[in-house]
XYZ file of C-alpha atoms in Angstrom:
716
model
C 0.000 0.000 0.000
C 1.011 3.617 -0.444
C 1.229 4.140 3.309
C 3.877 1.430 3.564
C 5.980 3.105 0.894
C 5.945 6.277 2.988
C 7.354 4.426 5.987
C 4.000 3.757 7.657
C 2.893 0.253 8.424
C -0.139 -0.914 6.455
C -2.743 -2.140 8.962
C -4.212 -4.662 6.493
C -0.945 -6.633 6.433
C -1.325 -7.466 10.131
C -4.889 -8.686 9.555
C -5.170 -10.830 6.385
C -8.401 -10.476 4.434
C -9.375 -13.049 1.830
C -12.891 -11.868 0.960
C -15.099 -8.891 1.628
C -17.113 -10.792 4.231
C -14.057 -12.187 6.034
C -12.978 -8.788 7.270
C -16.262 -7.877 8.941
C -16.863 -11.355 10.333
C -13.352 -11.704 11.794
C -13.436 -8.433 13.730
C -16.095 -7.094 16.034
C -17.546 -3.602 16.049
C -15.375 -2.302 18.886
C -12.212 -3.351 17.062
C -13.394 -1.565 13.915
C -14.218 1.551 15.890
C -10.667 1.639 17.324
C -8.796 0.790 14.137
C -10.952 1.575 11.108
C -13.411 4.278 12.007
C -15.455 5.540 9.062
C -14.118 9.043 9.683
C -10.405 8.359 9.775
C -8.374 10.107 7.054
C -7.051 7.031 5.205
C -10.409 5.168 5.099
C -8.911 1.718 4.438
C -12.020 -0.176 5.451
C -14.515 1.883 3.473
C -12.256 2.138 0.446
C -11.709 -1.602 0.515
C -15.449 -2.185 0.338
C -15.766 0.186 -2.610
C -12.897 -1.477 -4.453
C -14.603 -4.840 -4.055
C -17.772 -3.363 -5.589
C -15.772 -1.855 -8.492
C -16.690 1.719 -7.533
C -14.574 4.821 -8.008
C -12.727 5.705 -4.830
C -11.042 9.142 -4.858
C -8.751 9.453 -1.803
C -8.883 11.917 1.051
C -12.626 12.385 1.559
C -14.048 10.915 4.776
C -17.147 8.737 4.463
C -20.241 10.745 5.238
C -18.431 14.047 4.528
C -18.805 16.242 1.484
C -16.662 18.808 -0.175
C -18.156 22.182 -0.710
C -19.932 21.939 -4.064
C -18.340 23.633 -7.028
C -21.135 24.516 -9.420
C -20.271 24.338 -13.118
C -23.665 25.137 -14.535
C -26.905 26.208 -12.952
C -29.980 26.382 -15.141
C -33.593 25.528 -14.476
C -32.843 24.491 -10.910
C -30.114 21.972 -11.826
C -26.588 22.249 -10.426
C -23.680 20.048 -11.451
C -20.765 19.071 -9.253
C -17.161 18.248 -9.989
C -16.115 14.667 -10.706
C -13.937 14.406 -7.620
C -16.812 14.478 -5.170
C -17.476 11.366 -3.084
C -20.610 10.335 -1.259
C -23.032 12.251 -3.485
C -24.105 12.124 -7.108
C -23.188 14.766 -9.660
C -26.593 16.428 -9.454
C -27.584 18.892 -6.743
C -31.119 17.801 -6.055
C -33.193 20.847 -5.202
C -36.415 19.238 -4.024
C -37.345 20.057 -0.412
C -36.516 17.503 2.315
C -39.465 15.630 3.777
C -40.259 13.784 6.961
C -42.409 10.677 6.659
C -44.512 9.700 9.657
C -46.993 6.925 10.266
C -49.074 6.659 13.418
C -50.979 3.684 14.839
C -51.223 1.728 11.577
C -53.358 -1.381 11.753
C -53.959 -3.751 8.854
C -56.505 -6.557 9.043
C -56.809 -9.252 6.376
C -60.377 -10.549 5.896
C -60.988 -14.312 6.147
C -60.735 -16.308 2.956
C -64.166 -17.817 3.467
C -66.531 -14.922 3.964
C -70.070 -13.936 3.101
C -72.376 -16.644 1.776
C -69.554 -19.174 1.565
C -68.803 -18.675 5.240
C -72.468 -19.078 6.214
C -72.874 -22.292 4.204
C -69.669 -23.734 5.633
C -70.771 -23.068 9.225
C -74.201 -24.578 8.568
C -73.220 -27.670 6.621
C -69.737 -28.356 8.012
C -69.781 -27.260 11.671
C -66.821 -29.511 12.479
C -64.555 -27.539 10.126
C -62.741 -24.461 11.347
C -64.043 -21.200 9.946
C -61.373 -18.731 8.888
C -61.043 -15.596 10.956
C -59.658 -12.207 10.026
C -55.946 -11.801 10.747
C -54.284 -8.703 12.137
C -51.140 -8.164 10.078
C -50.070 -4.857 11.645
C -50.909 -4.068 15.243
C -50.754 -0.331 15.698
C -47.227 0.369 14.447
C -45.821 3.892 14.315
C -42.628 5.453 13.090
C -40.829 8.433 11.627
C -38.256 8.733 8.839
C -36.344 11.995 8.713
C -34.297 13.635 5.949
C -30.889 12.023 5.636
C -31.990 8.744 7.197
C -31.694 5.355 5.507
C -34.328 3.291 7.300
C -34.205 -0.497 6.924
C -37.426 -2.372 7.677
C -36.334 -5.861 8.717
C -37.964 -8.939 10.134
C -38.611 -12.602 9.561
C -41.007 -13.849 6.885
C -44.574 -12.911 7.770
C -43.530 -10.111 10.117
C -45.430 -7.480 8.091
C -42.617 -5.787 6.142
C -44.309 -5.826 2.741
C -47.679 -4.921 4.241
C -46.218 -1.870 5.942
C -44.406 -0.746 2.781
C -47.562 -1.132 0.677
C -49.488 1.025 3.130
C -46.775 3.683 3.260
C -46.593 3.871 -0.537
C -50.391 3.609 -0.984
C -49.804 0.884 -3.573
C -51.890 -2.271 -3.852
C -53.041 -2.822 -0.282
C -55.570 -5.268 -1.736
C -58.523 -6.180 0.465
C -56.810 -5.147 3.695
C -58.770 -3.011 6.107
C -56.319 -0.291 7.113
C -56.613 2.242 9.931
C -54.148 4.879 11.031
C -52.468 7.781 9.242
C -49.494 8.318 6.956
C -48.252 11.877 6.540
C -45.447 13.677 4.762
C -44.349 16.874 6.515
C -47.638 16.759 8.386
C -49.702 16.575 5.183
C -52.183 13.796 4.501
C -50.938 12.548 1.160
C -52.962 9.380 0.526
C -52.498 8.303 -3.113
C -50.826 11.627 -3.953
C -47.700 10.438 -2.170
C -46.314 9.290 -5.532
C -45.901 12.970 -6.482
C -43.121 13.396 -3.948
C -41.757 9.859 -3.795
C -40.170 7.156 -5.893
C -40.770 3.444 -5.540
C -38.139 0.851 -6.464
C -40.216 -2.295 -6.582
C -38.846 -5.801 -6.458
C -40.267 -6.825 -9.822
C -38.106 -5.700 -12.753
C -40.397 -4.357 -15.493
C -38.819 -3.125 -18.724
C -39.255 -3.113 -22.489
C -36.786 -5.896 -23.199
C -35.671 -4.653 -26.622
C -34.553 -1.206 -25.427
C -31.020 -0.318 -24.381
C -30.077 1.075 -20.991
C -29.661 4.604 -22.339
C -32.901 4.474 -24.326
C -34.845 3.417 -21.239
C -33.464 6.298 -19.180
C -33.927 8.685 -22.109
C -37.629 7.766 -22.289
C -38.030 8.366 -18.555
C -36.166 11.669 -18.744
C -38.399 12.939 -21.537
C -41.643 12.181 -19.691
C -40.840 12.319 -15.970
C -38.891 15.557 -15.623
C -40.629 18.909 -15.278
C -41.731 20.727 -18.404
C -39.304 23.617 -17.855
C -36.282 21.283 -18.132
C -34.644 21.577 -21.543
C -33.748 18.636 -23.761
C -30.027 19.194 -23.186
C -30.549 19.076 -19.425
C -32.575 15.882 -19.735
C -29.781 14.205 -21.694
C -27.260 15.475 -19.155
C -29.369 13.952 -16.379
C -29.246 10.580 -18.149
C -25.454 10.789 -18.407
C -25.174 11.639 -14.716
C -27.316 8.688 -13.665
C -25.325 6.312 -15.860
C -22.158 7.437 -14.068
C -23.821 7.541 -10.665
C -24.903 3.898 -10.790
C -21.926 2.586 -12.753
C -23.984 1.789 -15.862
C -21.854 3.615 -18.402
C -20.349 0.392 -19.772
C -23.814 -1.059 -20.351
C -25.496 2.035 -21.822
C -25.795 0.474 -25.316
C -26.673 -3.016 -24.100
C -30.148 -4.426 -24.709
C -32.045 -4.820 -21.425
C -33.211 -8.272 -22.454
C -35.635 -10.830 -21.064
C -34.657 -14.183 -19.533
C -35.289 -17.042 -21.928
C -36.078 -14.786 -24.906
C -33.574 -11.952 -25.401
C -30.073 -11.878 -23.943
C -29.268 -8.615 -22.195
C -28.280 -7.015 -18.889
C -27.328 -8.974 -15.808
C -29.541 -9.052 -12.732
C -27.436 -6.461 -10.924
C -27.451 -4.102 -13.901
C -31.225 -4.375 -14.218
C -31.651 -3.581 -10.545
C -29.409 -0.516 -10.852
C -31.316 0.574 -13.964
C -34.588 0.258 -12.063
C -33.087 2.342 -9.279
C -31.877 4.970 -11.782
C -35.381 5.252 -13.257
C -36.847 6.132 -9.869
C -34.229 8.697 -8.846
C -34.562 10.356 -12.256
C -37.218 12.720 -10.920
C -35.208 13.616 -7.805
C -37.822 12.433 -5.287
C -37.208 13.724 -1.751
C -38.703 10.449 -0.499
C -37.719 7.037 -1.832
C -39.146 3.591 -1.077
C -37.382 0.367 -2.045
C -38.780 -3.149 -1.773
C -35.972 -5.687 -1.274
C -33.452 -3.714 -3.400
C -30.722 -6.350 -2.912
C -32.836 -9.450 -3.546
C -31.113 -11.904 -5.871
C -27.880 -9.904 -6.113
C -24.358 -10.911 -5.150
C -22.517 -9.032 -2.413
C -20.760 -6.670 -4.783
C -23.903 -5.592 -6.659
C -25.939 -5.364 -3.458
C -23.314 -3.078 -1.945
C -23.438 -0.855 -5.045
C -27.192 -0.351 -4.664
C -27.052 0.316 -0.926
C -24.074 2.629 -1.325
C -26.086 4.648 -3.858
C -28.934 4.932 -1.350
C -26.449 5.995 1.317
C -25.132 8.743 -0.943
C -28.647 9.999 -1.649
C -29.337 10.117 2.082
C -26.203 12.206 2.522
C -27.909 14.748 0.256
C -30.907 14.956 2.574
C -33.157 12.363 0.964
C -35.447 10.208 3.078
C -35.207 6.536 2.125
C -37.249 3.656 3.528
C -36.584 0.125 2.323
C -37.378 -3.440 3.227
C -34.400 -5.758 3.243
C -33.977 -9.419 4.057
C -30.785 -10.630 5.737
C -28.262 -8.039 4.516
C -24.577 -8.855 4.689
C -22.440 -7.363 7.430
C -20.992 -4.796 5.029
C -24.408 -3.620 3.841
C -25.748 -3.627 7.386
C -23.144 -0.985 8.274
C -24.590 1.416 5.667
C -27.967 1.709 7.420
C -28.280 4.270 10.176
C -31.814 3.401 11.329
C -33.447 -0.001 11.870
C -37.145 -0.792 12.040
C -37.513 -4.371 13.261
C -40.925 -6.020 12.916
C -42.165 -9.221 14.515
C -45.699 -10.600 14.304
C -47.036 -7.220 13.174
C -45.452 -5.306 16.083
C -42.371 -3.110 16.368
C -39.573 -4.891 18.186
C -37.060 -2.072 17.803
C -36.911 1.286 16.058
C -33.852 3.435 16.386
C -30.185 3.804 15.621
C -28.315 0.826 14.200
C -25.473 1.505 16.630
C -27.755 1.069 19.652
C -29.684 -2.022 18.568
C -27.082 -4.489 19.830
C -27.120 -2.853 23.243
C -30.920 -3.003 23.339
C -30.987 -6.754 22.685
C -28.059 -7.352 25.041
C -29.956 -5.564 27.802
C -32.825 -8.025 27.315
C -30.496 -10.985 27.586
C -30.116 -11.729 23.871
C -26.386 -11.478 23.255
C -25.069 -11.867 19.720
C -22.196 -14.365 19.397
C -18.790 -13.049 18.425
C -18.063 -12.769 14.700
C -21.757 -13.170 13.889
C -23.789 -11.213 11.355
C -25.956 -8.970 13.519
C -28.777 -8.757 10.980
C -29.043 -12.559 10.936
C -29.012 -12.629 14.721
C -31.865 -10.117 15.055
C -34.022 -11.841 12.427
C -33.479 -15.261 13.970
C -34.242 -13.916 17.422
C -37.538 -12.469 16.179
C -38.482 -15.452 14.017
C -41.329 -17.818 14.889
C -39.862 -21.303 14.839
C -42.417 -23.951 13.770
C -40.966 -26.579 16.119
C -41.000 -24.185 19.099
C -43.865 -21.857 18.271
C -45.100 -21.068 21.791
C -41.655 -20.173 23.105
C -40.965 -18.059 19.997
C -44.215 -16.135 20.396
C -43.459 -15.546 24.065
C -39.969 -14.292 23.235
C -41.245 -11.918 20.528
C -43.983 -10.581 22.787
C -41.445 -9.945 25.550
C -39.097 -8.020 23.222
C -41.934 -5.914 21.759
C -43.331 -5.151 25.221
C -39.923 -4.082 26.491
C -39.413 -1.811 23.510
C -42.786 -0.135 24.049
C -41.741 0.528 27.661
C -38.418 2.068 26.628
C -37.726 5.825 26.400
C -36.810 5.283 22.734
C -40.387 4.282 21.922
C -41.819 7.292 23.745
C -39.405 9.586 21.923
C -40.352 8.348 18.449
C -44.071 8.310 19.198
C -43.816 11.878 20.476
C -41.948 13.043 17.388
C -44.423 11.370 15.030
C -47.451 12.620 16.940
C -46.317 16.229 16.517
C -46.753 15.918 12.749
C -50.199 14.347 13.112
C -51.586 16.937 15.503
C -51.093 19.863 13.129
C -53.409 20.814 10.296
C -50.758 21.603 7.731
C -52.190 21.103 4.262
C -49.442 22.152 1.890
C -51.260 21.196 -1.267
C -52.034 24.757 -2.303
C -49.343 26.700 -0.484
C -46.626 28.482 -2.406
C -43.776 26.509 -0.887
C -45.729 23.330 -0.248
C -44.989 19.862 -1.427
C -47.690 19.918 -4.101
C -46.847 23.384 -5.377
C -46.133 23.256 -9.140
C -46.238 19.477 -8.915
C -48.834 17.810 -11.091
C -49.150 14.078 -11.495
C -48.121 14.206 -15.151
C -45.017 16.161 -16.107
C -45.656 16.231 -19.866
C -48.494 17.076 -22.224
C -50.757 14.594 -23.986
C -48.987 14.948 -27.333
C -45.551 14.665 -25.770
C -46.621 11.475 -24.033
C -48.024 10.131 -27.296
C -44.838 11.001 -29.190
C -42.468 9.246 -26.812
C -44.752 6.256 -26.294
C -44.844 5.892 -30.068
C -41.029 6.168 -30.112
C -40.644 3.451 -27.490
C -43.189 1.148 -29.115
C -41.433 1.661 -32.456
C -38.115 0.546 -30.991
C -39.763 -2.521 -29.526
C -41.589 -3.308 -32.751
C -38.629 -3.031 -35.117
C -35.975 -4.482 -32.798
C -37.903 -7.305 -31.184
C -37.461 -10.440 -33.337
C -40.891 -11.702 -32.266
C -42.666 -8.627 -33.612
C -42.206 -7.227 -37.120
C -39.713 -9.635 -38.713
C -41.444 -12.797 -37.539
C -44.846 -11.581 -38.674
C -43.576 -10.676 -42.149
C -41.778 -14.010 -42.514
C -44.870 -15.955 -41.455
C -47.027 -14.001 -43.938
C -44.637 -14.760 -46.805
C -44.210 -18.442 -45.951
C -47.929 -19.027 -45.343
C -48.862 -17.128 -48.501
C -46.524 -19.226 -50.642
C -47.769 -22.491 -49.096
C -51.436 -21.606 -49.682
C -50.609 -20.380 -53.173
C -48.905 -23.644 -54.074
C -51.741 -25.679 -52.558
C -54.403 -23.839 -54.608
C -52.218 -22.903 -57.564
C -54.032 -21.355 -60.597
C -57.554 -22.539 -59.876
C -59.933 -22.843 -62.822
C -63.448 -21.407 -62.863
C -65.551 -24.550 -63.103
C -67.946 -26.577 -60.962
C -65.127 -28.296 -59.088
C -63.110 -25.167 -58.292
C -65.738 -22.907 -56.736
C -65.482 -24.663 -53.377
C -61.685 -24.269 -53.388
C -61.892 -20.585 -54.288
C -64.393 -19.925 -51.504
C -62.254 -21.981 -49.122
C -59.045 -20.050 -49.801
C -60.843 -16.751 -49.117
C -62.241 -18.080 -45.854
C -58.824 -19.463 -44.867
C -57.370 -15.972 -45.286
C -60.046 -14.568 -42.970
C -59.523 -17.345 -40.402
C -55.750 -16.962 -40.321
C -55.886 -13.186 -40.064
C -58.484 -13.254 -37.294
C -56.904 -15.953 -35.151
C -53.329 -14.686 -35.409
C -54.320 -11.057 -34.809
C -56.585 -11.739 -31.833
C -54.076 -14.055 -30.178
C -51.025 -11.895 -30.883
C -52.686 -8.695 -29.713
C -54.163 -10.249 -26.569
C -50.880 -11.904 -25.598
C -48.677 -8.870 -26.333
C -50.904 -6.389 -24.508
C -51.467 -8.568 -21.447
C -47.697 -9.088 -21.077
C -47.123 -5.339 -20.860
C -49.992 -4.535 -18.497
C -47.860 -4.785 -15.345
C -45.395 -2.283 -16.816
C -48.287 -0.029 -17.822
C -49.808 -0.135 -14.324
C -46.423 0.657 -12.751
C -45.719 3.610 -15.054
C -49.296 4.861 -14.775
C -49.037 4.800 -10.975
C -45.796 6.760 -11.254
C -47.555 9.451 -13.293
C -45.451 8.987 -16.431
C -48.371 9.049 -18.869
C -52.147 8.902 -19.194
C -54.044 5.817 -20.277
C -55.356 7.309 -23.531
C -51.992 8.241 -25.144
C -50.659 4.791 -24.246
C -53.666 3.133 -25.879
C -53.605 5.340 -28.975
C -49.837 5.016 -29.466
C -50.021 1.238 -29.276
C -52.895 1.114 -31.748
C -51.270 3.612 -34.132
C -48.079 1.539 -34.342
C -49.579 -1.950 -34.497
C -52.115 -1.100 -37.183
C -49.576 -0.434 -39.996
C -47.556 -3.524 -39.076
C -50.582 -5.817 -39.014
C -51.903 -4.167 -42.152
C -48.581 -4.760 -43.935
C -48.458 -8.442 -43.017
C -52.091 -8.854 -44.129
C -51.366 -7.065 -47.416
C -48.363 -9.319 -48.154
C -50.317 -12.486 -47.387
C -53.327 -11.393 -49.446
C -51.221 -10.320 -52.419
C -49.314 -13.602 -52.670
C -52.427 -15.745 -52.317
C -54.590 -13.620 -54.633
C -52.401 -13.839 -57.713
C -51.042 -17.359 -57.177
C -54.492 -18.912 -56.742
C -56.040 -17.030 -59.681
C -58.776 -15.176 -57.824
C -60.874 -12.810 -59.935
C -58.448 -11.169 -62.351
C -59.221 -7.514 -61.720
C -57.269 -4.768 -59.964
C -60.516 -3.358 -58.588
C -61.547 -6.652 -56.995
C -57.996 -7.188 -55.720
C -57.900 -3.890 -53.833
C -61.439 -4.366 -52.513
C -60.464 -7.772 -51.094
C -57.348 -6.238 -49.530
C -59.524 -3.570 -47.934
C -61.877 -6.219 -46.538
C -58.968 -8.250 -45.143
C -57.352 -5.182 -43.553
C -60.691 -4.136 -42.048
C -61.021 -7.677 -40.683
C -57.539 -7.266 -39.197
C -58.530 -3.997 -37.519
C -61.657 -5.555 -36.003
C -59.692 -8.606 -34.831
C -57.113 -6.298 -33.262
C -59.833 -4.495 -31.301
C -61.231 -7.837 -30.121
C -57.736 -8.988 -29.101
C -57.226 -5.735 -27.226
C -60.497 -6.271 -25.364
C -59.413 -9.795 -24.393
C -55.935 -8.588 -23.390
C -57.084 -5.808 -21.066
C -59.780 -8.009 -19.499
C -57.668 -11.096 -18.755
C -55.811 -11.261 -15.420
C -52.690 -12.819 -16.985
C -51.127 -13.560 -20.402
C -51.876 -17.276 -20.026
C -55.552 -16.593 -19.418
C -55.653 -14.170 -22.354
C -54.276 -16.772 -24.774
C -56.580 -19.456 -23.379
C -59.651 -17.265 -23.962
C -58.967 -16.732 -27.673
C -60.163 -20.135 -28.914
C -63.473 -20.306 -26.959
C -64.263 -16.745 -28.079
C -63.336 -16.998 -31.764
C -64.360 -20.620 -32.464
C -68.169 -20.156 -32.115
C -67.970 -17.031 -34.269
C -65.971 -19.026 -36.816
C -68.558 -21.821 -37.012
C -71.361 -19.339 -37.720
C -69.376 -17.379 -40.330
C -71.352 -18.916 -43.203
C -68.792 -21.368 -44.593
C -69.289 -24.476 -42.477
C -72.995 -23.859 -41.898
C -75.128 -22.091 -44.461
C -76.591 -18.874 -43.145
C -80.059 -20.105 -44.199
C -79.885 -23.229 -41.982
C -78.784 -21.668 -38.671
C -81.393 -22.362 -35.915
C -83.316 -19.303 -34.818
C -82.285 -19.646 -31.190
C -78.615 -19.446 -32.242
C -78.976 -16.800 -34.924
C -77.680 -14.105 -32.569
C -74.184 -15.632 -32.647
C -74.007 -14.966 -36.391
C -74.620 -11.260 -35.868
C -71.739 -11.054 -33.369
C -69.293 -12.640 -35.816
C -67.099 -10.223 -37.729
C -65.901 -13.290 -39.673
C -69.435 -13.713 -41.038
C -69.590 -10.121 -42.295
C -66.083 -10.257 -43.781
C -66.727 -13.626 -45.429
C -69.982 -12.447 -46.995
C -68.352 -9.284 -48.344
C -65.318 -11.161 -49.691
C -67.404 -13.805 -51.486
C -69.680 -11.156 -52.985
C -66.582 -9.314 -54.229
C -65.190 -12.546 -55.711
C -68.316 -13.920 -57.443
C -70.601 -11.002 -58.304
C -68.992 -10.344 -61.706
C -68.510 -14.001 -62.709
C -71.151 -14.365 -65.434
C -70.668 -18.000 -66.462
C -69.174 -21.252 -65.193
C -68.479 -24.482 -67.074
C -71.182 -26.986 -66.235
C -70.736 -30.696 -66.932
C -73.534 -31.860 -64.657
C -74.325 -35.541 -64.405
C -76.938 -37.293 -62.262
C -78.046 -35.228 -59.260
C -75.004 -32.931 -59.235
C -75.909 -29.260 -58.684
C -74.730 -26.998 -61.480
C -73.957 -23.310 -60.851
C -74.393 -21.179 -63.917
C -72.749 -17.991 -62.588
C -71.346 -16.292 -59.493
C -74.764 -15.198 -58.244
C -75.801 -18.850 -57.902
C -72.750 -19.460 -55.657
C -73.560 -16.423 -53.497
C -77.114 -17.692 -53.036
C -75.802 -21.188 -52.233
C -74.039 -19.855 -49.144
C -77.134 -17.908 -48.099
C -75.520 -14.532 -48.740
C -77.186 -11.444 -50.204
C -75.581 -8.748 -52.352
C -77.719 -6.096 -50.685
C -75.976 -6.820 -47.351
C -72.652 -5.479 -48.589
C -72.955 -1.933 -47.231
C -74.704 -3.176 -44.106
C -71.805 -5.507 -43.348
C -69.314 -2.706 -43.892
C -71.084 -0.540 -41.314
C -71.411 -3.396 -38.825
C -67.671 -4.153 -39.041
C -66.926 -0.558 -38.110
C -69.530 -0.774 -35.338
C -67.884 -3.886 -33.852
C -64.500 -2.186 -34.069
C -65.757 0.954 -32.342
C -67.593 -0.971 -29.624
C -64.622 -3.208 -28.783
C -62.239 -0.239 -28.862
C -64.334 1.843 -26.482
C -64.961 -1.102 -24.153
C -61.277 -2.033 -24.009
C -60.276 1.583 -23.369
C -62.886 1.890 -20.602
C -61.734 -1.358 -18.982
C -58.100 -0.261 -19.172
C -58.924 3.093 -17.553
C -60.882 1.401 -14.770
C -58.173 -1.221 -14.161
C -55.510 1.471 -14.034
C -57.609 3.397 -11.536
C -58.408 0.500 -9.224
C -55.226 -1.525 -9.718
C -53.458 0.699 -7.200
C -55.986 -0.338 -4.587
C -56.555 -3.978 -5.399
C -53.115 -5.042 -6.731
């Protein structure tokens, strides 16, 4: 080390370290305090951790300290810092600091068997136990101040996720919640997302976009309207450097099993960068280190620590952090069986448990010790419950509990609605940061990238259209207009309609349902409205589906020798494209209504198959029973098939007839139209009904999407 070259002994040589975890596990906290304090000038311990995480480590700046900022540029409320700064990002966040408080929160889960089911079960099966409501949170309170990194910890089932969902006002489901959550004394409710970011555990991205493109999209829609384009791009560059994503800025995000892309740690950092893009003064994180190795987990937690050093308030749930990560938290919130077992400084938690007789073994991960102490062991449940109750009771008797309750209660006793005040939290802060047309433009840009780069979108559809068109053309090559060919000609037209309808409905339903979770997340975050998302998706998919339909129809039309007329060719193409549009609206309705992609795909066949049977090809329209006739009028395949056959046969004036025996002989195209039970006078009626079905399905799907987006935040 450099200190040894200067004649000073390097402390690490006296204490060998093989891995990052060995150092912390081999030495207790008192030894570290005497030898490697976080505030000593050389910072060997802290710098060693950063080197292991592959982070930049400029010398001479104590951990938790900051140089005086040296502004390079200050425009529109954005200030940039020099590259040599440590412990903070390169952006001077100007949003006001906030204090989050929650008082006497209770959450009760209703029984699974309730209502009529519960009554029947009690009457008919009295020997069976009837489910009772369960209290998940039992009057918990707390306060998170600016600059604090609060870690909510506890064993499985302690109530960590429930508490975080209530604090963020996201997807509490059917829980019955009482108590208050306030920010700076203001009742925020669902408006809390205007001043907060939420790093959720589920990684939701457009897989075909690159890291930079994803952040660029967020910068264009999530930053305030007065921020210029140059400043938005600069913000993206700063976040790439801040979270060590510069090397992966041109890498496809990817999707496991489909598209190769970023690693798990890079995706988690990208998710984190998306949420800090808007400079939220309050940040929530749900298991930010889940599934990451020690190095990547330390990178994420170190970034949160740096944001706290800027005055941000960060609350996160975390499960069994390593010893190194545990040192980065300054405040612990330990939950057990829905109660608070400890809330206070990380440095004092060991003393609290020691005072109760629970002494952590030497060289033991303290976070593991606390979680195991508060866990309910299935083989010793009664003793575990008694131990947890004792710890929670002792904490509620401690001065620390009274202090935090008193601090939180001060914010809940004031009537401080800042929503309309000049310097309040809501001032100049609307849910959506961009206009309708700006949202539409960038949603169209993102969907275009996904469409043209995703191999399962444009290229695959075009290839399938070409291959299928050639196969059908070869199968029905150059049909002749005689008594034997009319059935084949009618069949090839109906096969075109079937293929277009099935593939469009299934593809649209599957693709939309797979992106709904991302849509709900971004809608909750206030990135865009529902309508521009819906319109942008429709505006981009329509030309692509229309192109694939046009290619398929063109190949089949001329190879199979359909009616040799440019007018009839373009009319048939118009009918097929209109059928595609209607099928797309039906697929959209299925996609937004289904709870999952698997359900959406499964619903396609039972919905389309009955409409297919009554489309007039398999069953003549004249022979359909009256009590089932209504199905025919719901079938867009029936209307398209009738129009297409009328277009094909109306101008065929004669057919070769070599009738023998009882064989029916068709003299012209009109005879064939009548054979299928179709009527030329229905042509314009069918055209109007196709547009009516399209409009009805479009409006219904849009209404359902708006309602799901509205209530998804409540129900999950």
